[in-house]
CSV table of C-alpha atoms and ligand atoms in Angstrom, one decimal:
chain,number,residue,atom,x,y,z
A,1097,UNK,CA,-11.5,-0.2,-14.2
A,1098,UNK,CA,-9.1,-3.1,-13.4
A,1099,UNK,CA,-7.0,-2.5,-16.4
A,1100,UNK,CA,-6.6,1.2,-16.2
A,1101,UNK,CA,-3.2,2.3,-15.0
A,1102,UNK,CA,-0.9,5.3,-15.4
A,1103,UNK,CA,2.8,5.4,-15.0
A,1104,UNK,CA,4.8,8.6,-15.2
A,1105,UNK,CA,8.0,9.6,-13.3
A,1106,UNK,CA,5.7,11.4,-10.8
A,1107,UNK,CA,2.6,9.3,-10.5
A,1108,UNK,CA,1.8,5.6,-10.6
A,1109,UNK,CA,-1.8,4.6,-10.3
A,1110,UNK,CA,-3.9,1.5,-10.9
A,1111,UNK,CA,-2.9,-2.0,-11.4
A,1112,UNK,CA,0.1,-2.0,-13.7
A,1113,UNK,CA,0.2,-4.4,-16.5
A,1114,UNK,CA,3.9,-4.7,-17.1
A,1115,UNK,CA,3.7,-6.5,-20.4
A,1116,UNK,CA,1.5,-3.7,-21.8
A,1117,UNK,CA,3.8,-1.1,-20.3
A,1118,UNK,CA,6.8,-2.7,-22.0
A,1119,UNK,CA,5.0,-2.1,-25.3
A,1120,UNK,CA,3.9,1.3,-24.5
A,1121,UNK,CA,7.3,2.5,-23.4
A,1122,UNK,CA,9.0,0.6,-26.2
A,1123,UNK,CA,11.4,-1.3,-23.9
A,1124,UNK,CA,12.4,-4.9,-24.3
A,1125,UNK,CA,11.5,-7.8,-22.0
A,1126,UNK,CA,14.4,-9.2,-19.9
A,1127,UNK,CA,14.7,-12.6,-21.5
A,1128,UNK,CA,16.3,-15.8,-20.2
A,1129,UNK,CA,18.9,-15.4,-22.9
A,1130,UNK,CA,20.0,-12.1,-21.3
A,1131,UNK,CA,19.7,-13.5,-17.8
A,1132,UNK,CA,22.0,-16.4,-18.8
A,1133,UNK,CA,24.5,-14.0,-20.2
A,1134,UNK,CA,24.5,-12.0,-17.0
A,1135,UNK,CA,24.9,-15.3,-15.0
A,1136,UNK,CA,28.0,-16.2,-17.0
A,1137,UNK,CA,29.7,-13.2,-15.4
A,1138,UNK,CA,28.1,-13.2,-12.0
A,1139,UNK,CA,28.0,-17.0,-11.4
A,1140,UNK,CA,24.6,-16.7,-9.7
A,1141,UNK,CA,21.5,-14.7,-10.4
A,1142,UNK,CA,20.2,-12.3,-7.8
A,1143,UNK,CA,16.7,-13.2,-6.5
A,1144,UNK,CA,15.4,-10.0,-8.1
A,1145,UNK,CA,16.5,-11.3,-11.5
A,1146,UNK,CA,15.3,-14.8,-10.9
A,1147,UNK,CA,11.9,-13.6,-9.8
A,1148,UNK,CA,11.6,-11.1,-12.6
A,1149,UNK,CA,11.2,-8.1,-10.4
A,1150,UNK,CA,13.6,-6.6,-12.9
A,1151,UNK,CA,11.6,-7.4,-16.0
A,1152,UNK,CA,12.6,-5.1,-18.9
A,1153,UNK,CA,15.6,-3.3,-20.3
A,1154,UNK,CA,17.1,-1.1,-23.0
A,1155,UNK,CA,20.4,-2.0,-24.7
A,1156,UNK,CA,21.5,-4.7,-22.2
A,1157,UNK,CA,22.9,-6.7,-25.2
A,1158,UNK,CA,25.1,-3.8,-26.2
A,1159,UNK,CA,26.3,-3.3,-22.6
A,1160,UNK,CA,27.2,-7.0,-22.3
A,1161,UNK,CA,28.9,-7.0,-25.7
A,1162,UNK,CA,31.1,-4.0,-24.6
A,1163,UNK,CA,31.8,-5.7,-21.2
A,1164,UNK,CA,32.9,-8.9,-22.9
A,1165,UNK,CA,35.2,-6.8,-25.1
A,1166,UNK,CA,36.8,-5.5,-21.9
A,1167,UNK,CA,35.0,-2.2,-21.9
A,1168,UNK,CA,33.7,-1.9,-18.3
A,1169,UNK,CA,30.6,0.1,-17.4
A,1170,UNK,CA,29.7,2.3,-14.5
A,1171,UNK,CA,26.3,2.3,-12.7
A,1172,UNK,CA,24.0,5.2,-12.2
A,1173,UNK,CA,20.8,5.4,-10.2
A,1174,UNK,CA,19.1,7.9,-7.8
A,1175,UNK,CA,16.5,8.9,-5.3
A,1176,UNK,CA,14.1,11.8,-5.2
A,1177,UNK,CA,14.3,12.8,-1.5
A,1178,UNK,CA,10.6,13.5,-0.9
A,1179,UNK,CA,10.4,11.9,2.6
A,1180,UNK,CA,11.6,8.9,4.5
A,1181,UNK,CA,12.8,5.8,2.7
A,1182,UNK,CA,10.5,2.7,2.7
A,1183,UNK,CA,11.4,-0.9,1.9
A,1184,UNK,CA,10.0,-0.6,-1.7
A,1185,UNK,CA,12.6,2.0,-2.4
A,1186,UNK,CA,15.4,-0.3,-1.3
A,1187,UNK,CA,14.7,-2.9,-4.0
A,1188,UNK,CA,16.5,-1.3,-7.0
A,1189,UNK,CA,19.3,-0.2,-4.7
A,1190,UNK,CA,19.9,-3.6,-3.3
A,1191,UNK,CA,20.2,-4.9,-6.8
A,1192,UNK,CA,22.5,-2.0,-7.7
A,1193,UNK,CA,24.8,-2.9,-4.8
A,1194,UNK,CA,24.9,-6.5,-6.1
A,1195,UNK,CA,25.9,-5.3,-9.5
A,1196,UNK,CA,28.6,-3.1,-8.1
A,1197,UNK,CA,30.1,-6.1,-6.3
A,1198,UNK,CA,29.8,-8.5,-9.2
A,1199,UNK,CA,31.1,-6.2,-11.9
A,1200,UNK,CA,33.4,-4.2,-9.7
A,1201,UNK,CA,31.7,-1.1,-11.0
A,1202,UNK,CA,31.7,2.5,-10.0
A,1203,UNK,CA,28.3,3.9,-9.0
A,1204,UNK,CA,27.0,7.5,-9.3
A,1205,UNK,CA,24.0,8.1,-7.1
A,1206,UNK,CA,22.0,11.2,-7.6
A,1207,UNK,CA,19.8,12.8,-4.9
A,1208,UNK,CA,17.4,15.1,-6.7
A,1209,UNK,CA,16.4,17.7,-4.1
A,1210,UNK,CA,15.9,20.1,-7.0
A,1211,UNK,CA,13.3,17.8,-8.5
A,1212,UNK,CA,11.4,17.4,-5.3
A,1213,UNK,CA,11.4,21.2,-4.8
A,1214,UNK,CA,10.0,21.7,-8.3
A,1215,UNK,CA,7.4,19.0,-8.2
A,1216,UNK,CA,6.4,18.6,-4.6
A,1217,UNK,CA,6.4,22.2,-3.6
A,1218,UNK,CA,3.7,22.4,-1.0
A,1219,UNK,CA,3.2,25.2,1.5
A,1220,UNK,CA,6.3,26.9,-0.1
A,1221,UNK,CA,8.8,24.5,1.5
A,1222,UNK,CA,12.3,25.7,0.6
A,1223,UNK,CA,14.7,23.5,-1.4
A,1224,UNK,CA,16.9,23.2,1.7
A,1225,UNK,CA,14.2,21.0,3.3
A,1226,UNK,CA,14.7,18.5,0.5
A,1227,UNK,CA,18.5,18.7,0.8
A,1228,UNK,CA,18.1,17.7,4.5
A,1229,UNK,CA,16.0,14.8,3.4
A,1230,UNK,CA,18.6,13.8,0.9
A,1231,UNK,CA,21.2,13.5,3.7
A,1232,UNK,CA,18.8,11.3,5.7
A,1233,UNK,CA,18.0,9.1,2.7
A,1234,UNK,CA,21.7,8.8,1.9
A,1235,UNK,CA,22.1,6.8,5.2
A,1236,UNK,CA,19.7,4.2,3.8
A,1237,UNK,CA,21.8,3.9,0.7
A,1238,UNK,CA,25.1,3.6,2.5
A,1239,UNK,CA,23.6,1.0,4.9
A,1240,UNK,CA,23.1,-1.3,1.9
A,1241,UNK,CA,26.9,-1.7,1.7
A,1242,UNK,CA,28.1,0.2,-1.3
A,1243,UNK,CA,31.9,0.5,-1.7
A,1244,UNK,CA,32.9,4.1,-0.5
A,1245,UNK,CA,35.9,4.1,-2.8
A,1246,UNK,CA,33.7,3.4,-5.9
A,1247,UNK,CA,30.5,5.3,-5.0
A,1248,UNK,CA,29.9,9.0,-5.6
A,1249,UNK,CA,26.8,10.8,-4.3
A,1250,UNK,CA,25.5,13.8,-6.1
A,1251,UNK,CA,23.1,16.1,-4.3
A,1252,UNK,CA,21.8,18.3,-7.1
A,1253,UNK,CA,21.6,21.6,-5.3
A,1254,UNK,CA,25.0,21.5,-3.5
A,1255,UNK,CA,27.5,23.8,-5.1
A,1256,UNK,CA,30.1,21.1,-5.8
A,1257,UNK,CA,27.5,19.0,-7.7
A,1258,UNK,CA,25.5,21.8,-9.3
A,1259,UNK,CA,28.6,23.6,-10.6
A,1260,UNK,CA,29.9,20.5,-12.2
A,1261,UNK,CA,26.6,19.3,-13.6
A,1262,UNK,CA,25.3,22.6,-15.0
A,1263,UNK,CA,27.6,22.6,-18.0
A,1264,UNK,CA,26.4,19.3,-19.2
A,1265,UNK,CA,22.8,19.9,-18.2
A,1266,UNK,CA,22.4,23.0,-20.5
A,1267,UNK,CA,24.0,21.1,-23.4
A,1268,UNK,CA,21.3,18.4,-22.9
A,1269,UNK,CA,18.5,20.9,-22.3
A,1270,UNK,CA,19.5,22.7,-25.5
A,1271,UNK,CA,18.5,19.6,-27.4
A,1272,UNK,CA,15.1,18.9,-25.9
A,1273,UNK,CA,12.1,20.9,-27.1
A,1274,UNK,CA,9.1,21.8,-25.0
A,1275,UNK,CA,6.9,19.7,-27.2
A,1276,UNK,CA,9.0,16.6,-26.6
A,1277,UNK,CA,8.7,17.1,-22.9
A,1278,UNK,CA,5.0,17.6,-23.2
A,1279,UNK,CA,4.6,14.4,-25.1
A,1280,UNK,CA,6.8,12.3,-22.9
A,1281,UNK,CA,5.6,13.5,-19.5
A,1282,UNK,CA,2.1,14.8,-20.2
A,1283,UNK,CA,3.1,18.4,-19.3
A,1284,UNK,CA,1.0,21.3,-20.5
A,1285,UNK,CA,1.6,25.0,-20.5
A,1286,UNK,CA,0.8,25.4,-16.8
A,1287,UNK,CA,4.0,23.5,-15.9
A,1288,UNK,CA,6.9,25.7,-14.8
A,1289,UNK,CA,10.0,26.1,-16.9
A,1290,UNK,CA,11.9,24.5,-13.9
A,1291,UNK,CA,9.8,21.4,-14.3
A,1292,UNK,CA,10.6,21.4,-18.1
A,1293,UNK,CA,14.3,21.8,-17.4
A,1294,UNK,CA,14.5,19.1,-14.7
A,1295,UNK,CA,14.8,16.1,-17.0
A,1296,UNK,CA,18.2,17.5,-18.2
A,1297,UNK,CA,19.5,17.3,-14.6
A,1298,UNK,CA,18.4,13.6,-14.3
A,1299,UNK,CA,20.0,12.9,-17.7
A,1300,UNK,CA,23.5,14.2,-16.8
A,1301,UNK,CA,25.0,11.5,-14.5
A,1302,UNK,CA,24.7,8.9,-17.3
A,1303,UNK,CA,27.4,10.8,-19.1
A,1304,UNK,CA,29.1,12.7,-16.3
A,1305,UNK,CA,32.1,10.3,-15.8
A,1306,UNK,CA,32.6,10.3,-19.6
A,1307,UNK,CA,32.5,14.1,-19.7
A,1308,UNK,CA,34.9,14.4,-16.7
A,1309,UNK,CA,37.4,11.9,-18.0
A,1310,UNK,CA,37.1,12.8,-21.7
A,1311,UNK,CA,36.5,9.2,-22.7
A,1312,UNK,CA,33.2,7.4,-23.4
A,1313,UNK,CA,32.3,4.9,-20.7
A,1314,UNK,CA,29.3,2.6,-20.9
A,1315,UNK,CA,26.6,3.2,-18.3
A,1316,UNK,CA,24.0,0.9,-16.8
A,1317,UNK,CA,21.0,2.4,-15.0
A,1318,UNK,CA,19.0,0.1,-12.7
A,1319,UNK,CA,15.7,2.0,-12.1
A,1320,UNK,CA,12.0,1.8,-11.3
A,1321,UNK,CA,10.2,1.6,-14.7
A,1322,UNK,CA,8.4,4.9,-13.9
A,1323,UNK,CA,11.8,6.7,-14.5
A,1324,UNK,CA,12.2,5.4,-18.0
A,1325,UNK,CA,10.6,8.4,-19.8
A,1326,UNK,CA,13.5,10.7,-18.7
A,1327,UNK,CA,16.0,8.5,-20.4
A,1328,UNK,CA,13.8,7.8,-23.4
A,1329,UNK,CA,13.8,11.6,-24.0
A,1330,UNK,CA,17.5,11.8,-23.4
A,1331,UNK,CA,18.6,8.9,-25.6
A,1332,UNK,CA,19.0,10.7,-28.9
A,1333,UNK,CA,20.5,13.7,-27.2
A,1334,UNK,CA,23.3,11.6,-25.8
A,1335,UNK,CA,24.2,10.4,-29.3
A,1336,UNK,CA,24.0,13.9,-30.7
A,1337,UNK,CA,26.5,15.1,-28.0
A,1338,UNK,CA,28.8,12.3,-28.9
A,1339,UNK,CA,28.2,10.0,-25.9
A,1340,UNK,CA,27.0,6.4,-25.6
A,1341,UNK,CA,23.3,5.9,-24.8
A,1342,UNK,CA,23.1,4.2,-21.3
A,1343,UNK,CA,21.7,0.7,-20.9
A,1344,UNK,CA,18.7,0.5,-18.6
A,1345,UNK,CA,17.3,-2.3,-16.5
A,1346,UNK,CA,13.8,-1.7,-15.2
A,1347,UNK,CA,12.2,-2.9,-11.9
A,1348,UNK,CA,8.5,-3.4,-11.1
A,1349,UNK,CA,7.0,-1.6,-8.1
A,1350,UNK,CA,6.9,-3.1,-4.7
A,1351,UNK,CA,3.3,-3.6,-3.7
A,1352,UNK,CA,1.9,-1.4,-0.9
A,1353,UNK,CA,0.1,-3.0,2.0
A,1354,UNK,CA,-3.2,-2.0,0.7
A,1355,UNK,CA,-4.9,-3.7,-2.2
A,1356,UNK,CA,-3.7,-1.8,-5.3
A,1357,UNK,CA,-0.8,0.3,-6.3
A,1358,UNK,CA,2.8,0.6,-5.3
A,1359,UNK,CA,4.1,1.4,-1.8
A,1360,UNK,CA,3.8,5.1,-1.4
A,1361,UNK,CA,5.3,7.3,1.3
A,1362,UNK,CA,2.3,9.6,1.0
A,1363,UNK,CA,0.0,6.8,2.2
A,1364,UNK,CA,1.6,5.9,5.6
A,1365,UNK,CA,-0.6,2.8,6.2
A,1366,UNK,CA,0.6,1.4,2.9
A,1367,UNK,CA,4.2,1.8,3.8
A,1368,UNK,CA,6.9,0.2,5.9
A,1369,UNK,CA,9.7,2.7,6.5
A,1370,UNK,CA,13.3,1.6,7.0
A,1371,UNK,CA,13.2,3.1,10.5
A,1372,UNK,CA,10.0,1.4,11.7
A,1373,UNK,CA,10.3,-0.5,14.9
A,1374,UNK,CA,9.4,-4.3,15.1
A,1375,UNK,CA,6.2,-3.4,16.8
A,1376,UNK,CA,5.2,-0.9,14.1
A,1377,UNK,CA,6.0,-3.4,11.3
A,1378,UNK,CA,3.9,-6.0,13.1
A,1379,UNK,CA,1.0,-3.6,13.6
A,1380,UNK,CA,1.0,-2.3,10.1
A,1381,UNK,CA,1.0,-5.8,8.5
A,1382,UNK,CA,-1.5,-7.2,10.9
A,1383,UNK,CA,-3.9,-4.3,10.5
A,1384,UNK,CA,-3.4,-3.3,6.9
A,1385,UNK,CA,-1.7,-5.9,4.7
A,1386,UNK,CA,-4.2,-6.9,2.0
A,1387,UNK,CA,-4.8,-10.6,2.3
A,1388,UNK,CA,-5.8,-13.4,0.0
A,1389,UNK,CA,-7.4,-15.3,2.9
A,1390,UNK,CA,-11.0,-16.2,3.3
A,1391,UNK,CA,-13.4,-14.4,5.6
A,1392,UNK,CA,-13.6,-17.2,8.1
A,1393,UNK,CA,-11.3,-19.8,9.4
A,1394,UNK,CA,-13.6,-22.6,8.3
A,1395,UNK,CA,-13.8,-21.3,4.8
A,1396,UNK,CA,-10.1,-20.8,4.6
A,1397,UNK,CA,-9.4,-24.3,5.7
A,1398,UNK,CA,-12.0,-25.6,3.2
A,1399,UNK,CA,-11.4,-23.5,0.1
A,1400,UNK,CA,-7.8,-22.2,0.7
A,1401,UNK,CA,-6.4,-18.7,0.2
A,1402,UNK,CA,-5.2,-16.8,-2.8
A,1403,UNK,CA,-1.5,-16.2,-2.6
A,1404,UNK,CA,-1.5,-14.3,-6.0
A,1405,UNK,CA,-3.3,-11.3,-4.6
A,1406,UNK,CA,-1.9,-11.6,-1.1
A,1407,UNK,CA,0.5,-8.7,-0.3
A,1408,UNK,CA,2.6,-10.7,2.2
A,1409,UNK,CA,3.1,-13.4,-0.3
A,1410,UNK,CA,4.1,-10.8,-2.9
A,1411,UNK,CA,6.8,-9.5,-0.6
A,1412,UNK,CA,8.1,-12.9,0.1
A,1413,UNK,CA,8.1,-13.7,-3.6
A,1414,UNK,CA,9.8,-10.4,-4.7
A,1415,UNK,CA,12.5,-10.4,-2.2
A,1416,UNK,CA,12.1,-11.6,1.4
A,1417,UNK,CA,12.0,-15.4,0.8
A,1418,UNK,CA,14.9,-16.1,-1.6
A,1419,UNK,CA,14.7,-19.8,-1.0
A,1420,UNK,CA,12.6,-21.3,-3.9
A,1421,UNK,CA,11.6,-24.4,-2.0
A,1422,UNK,CA,10.4,-22.6,1.0
A,1423,UNK,CA,8.5,-20.2,-1.1
A,1424,UNK,CA,6.8,-23.0,-3.1
A,1425,UNK,CA,5.7,-24.7,0.1
A,1426,UNK,CA,4.2,-21.4,1.4
A,1427,UNK,CA,2.4,-21.0,-1.9
A,1428,UNK,CA,0.9,-24.5,-1.8
A,1429,UNK,CA,0.1,-24.5,1.9
A,1430,UNK,CA,-1.7,-21.1,1.7
A,1431,UNK,CA,-3.6,-22.1,-1.4
A,1432,UNK,CA,-4.7,-25.4,0.1
A,1433,UNK,CA,-5.8,-23.7,3.3
A,1434,UNK,CA,-3.2,-25.5,5.4
A,1435,UNK,CA,-1.5,-22.2,6.1
A,1436,UNK,CA,-3.6,-19.4,7.7
A,1437,UNK,CA,-3.4,-15.7,6.9
A,1438,UNK,CA,-2.2,-15.1,10.5
A,1439,UNK,CA,0.6,-17.5,9.9
A,1440,UNK,CA,1.6,-16.0,6.6
A,1441,UNK,CA,1.6,-12.6,8.2
A,1442,UNK,CA,3.7,-13.7,11.1
A,1443,UNK,CA,6.2,-15.3,8.8
A,1444,UNK,CA,6.5,-12.1,6.7
A,1445,UNK,CA,6.7,-9.9,9.8
A,1446,UNK,CA,9.6,-12.0,11.1
A,1447,UNK,CA,11.4,-11.8,7.7
A,1448,UNK,CA,11.0,-8.0,7.4
A,1449,UNK,CA,12.0,-7.4,11.0
A,1450,UNK,CA,15.1,-9.5,10.7
A,1451,UNK,CA,16.1,-7.5,7.6
A,1452,UNK,CA,15.3,-4.2,9.3
A,1453,UNK,CA,17.3,-5.0,12.4
A,1454,UNK,CA,20.5,-5.3,10.4
A,1455,UNK,CA,19.6,-2.4,8.2
A,1456,UNK,CA,19.0,-0.1,11.1
A,1457,UNK,CA,22.4,-1.0,12.7
A,1458,UNK,CA,24.2,-0.2,9.5
A,1459,UNK,CA,22.1,3.0,9.0
A,1460,UNK,CA,23.4,4.2,12.4
A,1461,UNK,CA,27.0,3.5,11.4
A,1462,UNK,CA,26.4,5.3,8.1
A,1463,UNK,CA,26.2,8.6,9.9
A,1464,UNK,CA,29.9,8.8,10.3
A,1465,UNK,CA,30.6,7.6,6.7
A,1466,UNK,CA,28.6,10.0,4.7
A,1467,UNK,CA,31.5,12.4,4.0
A,1468,UNK,CA,33.3,9.6,2.2
A,1469,UNK,CA,30.5,9.2,-0.3
A,1470,UNK,CA,29.8,12.8,-1.2
A,1471,UNK,CA,31.3,13.7,-4.5
A,1472,UNK,CA,34.1,16.2,-4.3
A,1473,UNK,CA,35.6,17.7,-7.4
B,1373,LIG,N1,13.7,11.0,-10.2
B,1373,LIG,C1,14.0,9.9,-9.3
B,1373,LIG,C2,12.9,9.8,-8.2
B,1373,LIG,O1,12.1,10.6,-8.0
B,1373,LIG,C3,15.4,10.0,-8.7
B,1373,LIG,C4,16.5,9.7,-9.7
B,1373,LIG,C5,17.4,10.6,-10.2
B,1373,LIG,C6,16.7,8.5,-10.4
B,1373,LIG,N2,18.2,10.0,-11.0
B,1373,LIG,C7,17.8,8.7,-11.2
B,1373,LIG,C8,16.1,7.3,-10.3
B,1373,LIG,C9,18.3,7.7,-12.0
B,1373,LIG,C10,16.6,6.2,-11.1
B,1373,LIG,C11,17.7,6.5,-12.0
B,1373,LIG,O2,13.0,8.9,-7.4
């Protein structure tokens, strides 16, 4: 069924109806009113805001009220290190970096090797495997240009991180019942108690700077909307423990190359990794990118293509063509049949490869910087 979709922190399937999801999750749409308020402080709106890739929120009005009173916020987001990073993962982080710069905010970035151990455990892979992946993934985060003086990486299983987080995690876990976790995540009795506990770990960084400093600091979490349930569960707990609830700003998923669903590292053909070579990018897009073009050239010229279902167009729209005029021309030309699928693909390939060339250079450099980012007590 076209309208059946499922979104949990661990699975996203089907064609997501974001309006419906907003209602289901009980979040609020990111209105122009809020965007304009953001713009007052940032002067310009990031393309990911203008194009509504970030589309929903919780408590942004409160966060902006506090900010306008002089109460600055910190940022928190994270990555489940299950495998290599793809370009869809970068989207919320690119936005987070922009926020860091515009609001001069600290960032706490959590790598959840514990989560991936608990939820991905296949063939009895040890947690250390996921810790290694976390270090690899950290290079992609650093490459985006976060300020090392204001950015703290937490890798959950490292003693420095775990020792500091545990005290807060148990306080949070103490206030979440098994039945709440079952309702929020669809767990049943076959799930391990580690899986039940995990959400407490993800909840901690939103209050960690407050707990460490002994003063409440507002927190803004940019995140893929699939991660919302963790914070929905934790919201009341934060208040019970005397902390602020964090504000959340939710992103849509980046389309995979194939027809439906988000880009997924477990379906390699659907995915462009940050370390792919220009040739690989070209081949993947040419072979696999779902296209809105017609079956023959004559038909395409005559009836035109459908940009709204075309994966390349979606990527240009979401991020890779920030120029509104150029984008509108591509839309019109493709729809009228003037622009061919091969031309749209070439254009997209060039954009992605230009981005990746820079990213890969910075990713190399990041190897000598990682120590500066790891949190040390
Ligand atoms: N659970 C997230 C994932 O699997 C990683 C994560 C941890 C996260 N903390 C977060 C994501 C905070 C967004 C915000 O990718």
